mmCIF file of C-alpha atoms in Angstrom:
data_model
loop_
_atom_site.group_PDB
_atom_site.id
_atom_site.type_symbol
_atom_site.label_atom_id
_atom_site.label_comp_id
_atom_site.label_asym_id
_atom_site.label_seq_id
_atom_site.Cartn_x
_atom_site.Cartn_y
_atom_site.Cartn_z
ATOM 1 C CA MET A 9 5.231 -4.911 -15.987
ATOM 2 C CA ASN A 10 1.644 -4.717 -14.750
ATOM 3 C CA LYS A 11 1.359 -8.560 -15.210
ATOM 4 C CA PHE A 12 3.975 -8.901 -13.405
ATOM 5 C CA LEU A 13 3.327 -7.633 -10.100
ATOM 6 C CA LEU A 14 -0.464 -9.101 -11.040
ATOM 7 C CA ALA A 15 0.478 -11.917 -11.815
ATOM 8 C CA VAL A 16 2.514 -12.388 -8.617
ATOM 9 C CA HIS A 17 -0.127 -10.182 -6.358
ATOM 10 C CA VAL A 18 -3.062 -12.843 -7.369
ATOM 11 C CA LEU A 19 -0.814 -15.893 -6.419
ATOM 12 C CA ALA A 20 1.136 -14.721 -3.493
ATOM 13 C CA ALA A 21 -2.823 -14.420 -2.399
ATOM 14 C CA ILE A 22 -3.257 -18.056 -4.258
ATOM 15 C CA VAL A 23 -0.442 -19.455 -2.061
ATOM 16 C CA ALA A 24 -0.585 -17.527 1.181
ATOM 17 C CA VAL A 25 -4.243 -16.373 2.183
ATOM 18 C CA GLY A 26 -5.400 -19.860 0.436
ATOM 19 C CA PRO A 27 -4.151 -22.003 3.000
ATOM 20 C CA VAL A 28 -4.833 -20.026 5.726
ATOM 21 C CA THR A 29 -8.673 -19.833 5.354
ATOM 22 C CA VAL A 30 -8.827 -23.433 4.393
ATOM 23 C CA ALA A 31 -7.073 -24.680 7.719
ATOM 24 C CA ALA A 32 -7.830 -21.846 9.706
ATOM 25 C CA SER A 33 -11.103 -22.845 9.099
ATOM 26 C CA MET A 34 -10.439 -25.985 9.917
ATOM 27 C CA PHE A 35 -9.051 -25.025 12.906
ATOM 28 C CA PRO A 36 -12.423 -25.069 15.122
ATOM 29 C CA PRO A 37 -13.849 -28.739 14.478
ATOM 30 C CA SER A 38 -10.296 -29.815 15.197
ATOM 31 C CA ALA A 39 -10.388 -28.710 18.220
ATOM 32 C CA ARG A 40 -13.772 -29.553 19.438
ATOM 33 C CA LYS A 41 -12.167 -33.091 18.102
ATOM 34 C CA ALA A 42 -9.257 -33.326 20.238
ATOM 35 C CA LEU A 43 -11.557 -31.588 22.831
ATOM 36 C CA ALA A 44 -13.515 -34.440 23.591
ATOM 37 C CA GLU A 45 -10.783 -36.122 23.552
ATOM 38 C CA PRO A 46 -8.539 -34.992 25.623
ATOM 39 C CA GLY A 47 -5.951 -38.601 24.986
ATOM 40 C CA ASP A 48 -5.737 -38.664 21.335
ATOM 41 C CA ALA A 49 -1.914 -37.375 20.127
ATOM 42 C CA GLN A 50 -3.080 -37.566 16.767
ATOM 43 C CA ALA A 51 -5.947 -34.992 17.554
ATOM 44 C CA LEU A 52 -3.231 -32.313 19.561
ATOM 45 C CA SER A 53 -1.598 -32.839 16.530
ATOM 46 C CA THR A 54 -3.754 -32.051 14.028
ATOM 47 C CA VAL A 55 -4.553 -28.703 16.193
ATOM 48 C CA ARG A 56 -1.169 -27.967 16.438
ATOM 49 C CA VAL A 57 0.275 -28.511 12.071
ATOM 50 C CA LEU A 58 -3.037 -26.282 11.350
ATOM 51 C CA HIS A 59 -1.716 -23.522 13.310
ATOM 52 C CA ARG A 60 1.026 -23.487 12.480
ATOM 53 C CA ILE A 61 -0.210 -23.086 9.000
ATOM 54 C CA CYS A 62 -2.020 -20.584 9.981
ATOM 55 C CA ARG A 63 0.934 -18.817 11.400
ATOM 56 C CA VAL A 64 3.203 -19.068 8.753
ATOM 57 C CA TYR A 65 1.026 -18.685 6.037
ATOM 58 C CA ALA A 66 -0.146 -15.310 6.949
ATOM 59 C CA THR A 67 3.726 -14.130 7.592
ATOM 60 C CA VAL A 68 3.807 -14.986 4.124
ATOM 61 C CA GLY A 69 -0.104 -13.359 3.192
ATOM 62 C CA VAL A 70 2.696 -10.086 3.452
ATOM 63 C CA ALA A 71 3.413 -10.662 0.081
ATOM 64 C CA VAL A 72 -0.053 -9.823 -1.415
ATOM 65 C CA PRO A 73 -0.820 -6.745 -0.827
ATOM 66 C CA VAL A 74 2.887 -5.342 -1.213
ATOM 67 C CA PHE A 75 2.514 -6.399 -4.857
ATOM 68 C CA GLY A 76 -1.010 -5.411 -4.596
ATOM 69 C CA PHE A 77 -0.121 -1.500 -4.281
ATOM 70 C CA ALA A 78 3.000 -1.800 -6.387
ATOM 71 C CA THR A 79 0.156 -3.267 -9.341
ATOM 72 C CA ALA A 80 -2.010 -0.553 -8.200
ATOM 73 C CA LYS A 81 0.862 2.315 -8.980
ATOM 74 C CA ASN A 82 1.743 0.382 -11.837
ATOM 75 C CA MET A 83 -1.900 0.776 -13.209
ATOM 76 C CA GLY A 84 -2.623 4.543 -11.883
ATOM 77 C CA VAL A 85 -5.904 3.244 -9.390
ATOM 78 C CA LEU A 86 -4.039 3.755 -5.586
ATOM 79 C CA GLY A 87 -6.965 7.315 -5.635
ATOM 80 C CA ASP A 88 -9.718 4.466 -7.031
ATOM 81 C CA THR A 89 -12.679 3.979 -4.650
ATOM 82 C CA TRP A 90 -12.911 -0.001 -5.282
ATOM 83 C CA LEU A 91 -9.059 -0.372 -3.834
ATOM 84 C CA ILE A 92 -9.591 2.491 -0.615
ATOM 85 C CA VAL A 93 -12.825 -0.434 -0.447
ATOM 86 C CA SER A 94 -10.367 -3.234 -0.430
ATOM 87 C CA ILE A 95 -7.014 -2.199 1.546
ATOM 88 C CA ALA A 96 -9.130 -1.412 3.890
ATOM 89 C CA LEU A 97 -10.745 -4.736 3.720
ATOM 90 C CA THR A 98 -7.527 -6.184 3.758
ATOM 91 C CA ALA A 99 -6.030 -4.181 6.650
ATOM 92 C CA LEU A 100 -8.926 -5.063 8.652
ATOM 93 C CA ALA A 101 -8.608 -9.446 8.012
ATOM 94 C CA ALA A 102 -5.258 -8.587 8.382
ATOM 95 C CA VAL A 103 -5.729 -7.054 12.064
ATOM 96 C CA VAL A 104 -9.246 -9.736 12.530
ATOM 97 C CA LEU A 105 -6.704 -12.716 11.881
ATOM 98 C CA ALA A 106 -3.269 -10.891 14.438
ATOM 99 C CA ALA A 107 -5.121 -9.774 17.161
ATOM 100 C CA LEU A 108 -8.581 -12.743 17.147
ATOM 101 C CA VAL A 109 -7.336 -16.210 15.285
ATOM 102 C CA LEU A 110 -3.951 -16.293 15.956
ATOM 103 C CA PRO A 111 -4.307 -16.171 19.835
ATOM 104 C CA ARG A 112 -7.155 -17.899 20.142
ATOM 105 C CA GLN A 113 -5.645 -19.987 18.367
ATOM 106 C CA THR A 114 -3.019 -20.380 20.555
ATOM 107 C CA ALA A 115 -4.676 -20.367 23.881
ATOM 108 C CA LEU A 116 -6.839 -23.535 22.822
ATOM 109 C CA MET A 117 -4.134 -25.090 21.505
ATOM 110 C CA GLU A 118 -1.680 -25.033 25.324
ATOM 111 C CA GLY A 119 -5.525 -25.613 27.002
ATOM 112 C CA MET A 120 -4.921 -28.426 25.591
ATOM 113 C CA GLU A 121 -1.451 -29.732 26.242
ATOM 114 C CA GLU A 122 -2.199 -28.597 29.739
ATOM 115 C CA SER A 123 -4.985 -31.194 29.694
ATOM 116 C CA ILE A 124 -3.022 -33.076 27.901
ATOM 117 C CA GLU A 125 0.955 -32.608 30.410
ATOM 118 C CA GLU A 126 -1.373 -32.855 33.901
ATOM 119 C CA GLY A 127 -3.284 -36.107 32.085
ATOM 120 C CA VAL A 128 0.093 -38.223 32.536
ATOM 121 C CA GLY A 129 1.229 -35.922 35.261
ATOM 122 C CA GLY A 130 -1.565 -36.605 37.266
ATOM 123 C CA GLY A 131 -1.560 -40.179 36.980
ATOM 124 C CA GLY A 132 -4.655 -40.917 35.195
ATOM 125 C CA GLN A 133 -7.252 -40.026 31.820
ATOM 126 C CA GLY A 134 -9.264 -38.897 35.336
ATOM 127 C CA ALA A 135 -6.543 -35.717 35.393
ATOM 128 C CA ALA A 136 -6.760 -35.737 31.973
ATOM 129 C CA TYR A 137 -10.265 -34.545 31.855
ATOM 130 C CA ALA A 138 -9.831 -32.324 34.220
ATOM 131 C CA GLY A 139 -7.153 -29.617 32.413
ATOM 132 C CA ALA A 140 -10.263 -29.804 29.687
ATOM 133 C CA SER A 141 -12.191 -27.536 31.587
ATOM 134 C CA ARG A 142 -10.116 -24.330 30.851
ATOM 135 C CA VAL A 143 -10.331 -24.695 27.051
ATOM 136 C CA GLY A 144 -14.031 -25.289 25.693
ATOM 137 C CA PRO A 145 -16.364 -25.518 22.214
ATOM 138 C CA ARG A 146 -17.842 -22.149 23.701
ATOM 139 C CA ASP A 147 -14.097 -21.220 22.745
ATOM 140 C CA THR A 148 -13.961 -23.091 19.688
ATOM 141 C CA ALA A 149 -17.492 -21.470 18.790
ATOM 142 C CA ARG A 150 -15.929 -18.179 19.118
ATOM 143 C CA LEU A 151 -13.068 -19.342 17.422
ATOM 144 C CA ALA A 152 -15.197 -20.018 14.328
ATOM 145 C CA MET A 153 -16.910 -16.950 14.350
ATOM 146 C CA PHE A 154 -14.252 -14.780 14.272
ATOM 147 C CA THR A 155 -12.990 -17.281 11.533
ATOM 148 C CA GLY A 156 -15.709 -17.141 9.989
ATOM 149 C CA LEU A 157 -15.626 -12.901 9.785
ATOM 150 C CA PHE A 158 -11.364 -12.976 8.642
ATOM 151 C CA ASN A 159 -13.266 -15.352 5.190
ATOM 152 C CA LEU A 160 -15.814 -13.683 4.629
ATOM 153 C CA LEU A 161 -13.940 -10.375 4.480
ATOM 154 C CA TRP A 162 -11.213 -12.177 1.973
ATOM 155 C CA ALA A 163 -14.825 -12.973 -0.085
ATOM 156 C CA THR A 164 -15.707 -9.798 -0.363
ATOM 157 C CA VAL A 165 -12.196 -8.276 -1.236
ATOM 158 C CA THR A 166 -11.989 -11.155 -4.253
ATOM 159 C CA ILE A 167 -14.812 -9.827 -5.191
ATOM 160 C CA LEU A 168 -13.836 -6.079 -5.084
ATOM 161 C CA MET A 169 -10.651 -7.114 -6.909
ATOM 162 C CA ILE A 170 -12.505 -8.752 -10.161
ATOM 163 C CA VAL A 171 -15.290 -6.566 -10.142
ATOM 164 C CA ARG A 172 -13.793 -3.627 -9.631
ATOM 165 C CA PRO A 173 -16.686 -1.113 -9.843
ATOM 166 C CA GLY A 174 -16.909 2.338 -11.073
ATOM 167 C CA SER A 175 -13.969 1.516 -12.532
ATOM 168 C CA THR A 176 -12.150 2.429 -16.157
ATOM 169 C CA THR A 177 -10.014 -0.074 -16.409
ATOM 170 C CA GLY A 178 -12.099 -2.563 -16.986
ATOM 171 C CA ALA A 179 -13.181 -5.672 -15.637
#
């Protein structure tokens, strides 16, 4: 049973967390491109798709700690320091994603959409550029920083799960 739970836990991490880390990392440069070219529907479409990937796979990612806890319980390692640290870092990564990354992605995307709507409704390209002032490159830089923190937390958890310092179950 341990091998099955561990396999599902690892597969869930690869399938759910992997796309979030990649899409979240691609979002800031894609948003910068969309901001630089407010009339580019494809650039905005790319931003929308990346945001949707982040939202959907973040929800699917709940399976990772669920199967992780089940695996740890079966292996009898719930009290091990490496696992407690991993759990804390996973919780912190979830908070960073839910409170800092996803809301900022939403705000950037909505700001870009408003700029385009104002541009279309305002009768010209100038209105689109005027509306773009609500969101800008500083917002994408801040988002990139939080995304990098999220990715660093997940990389650290991955390393802890592989190395398992102090573990008596072997590495």
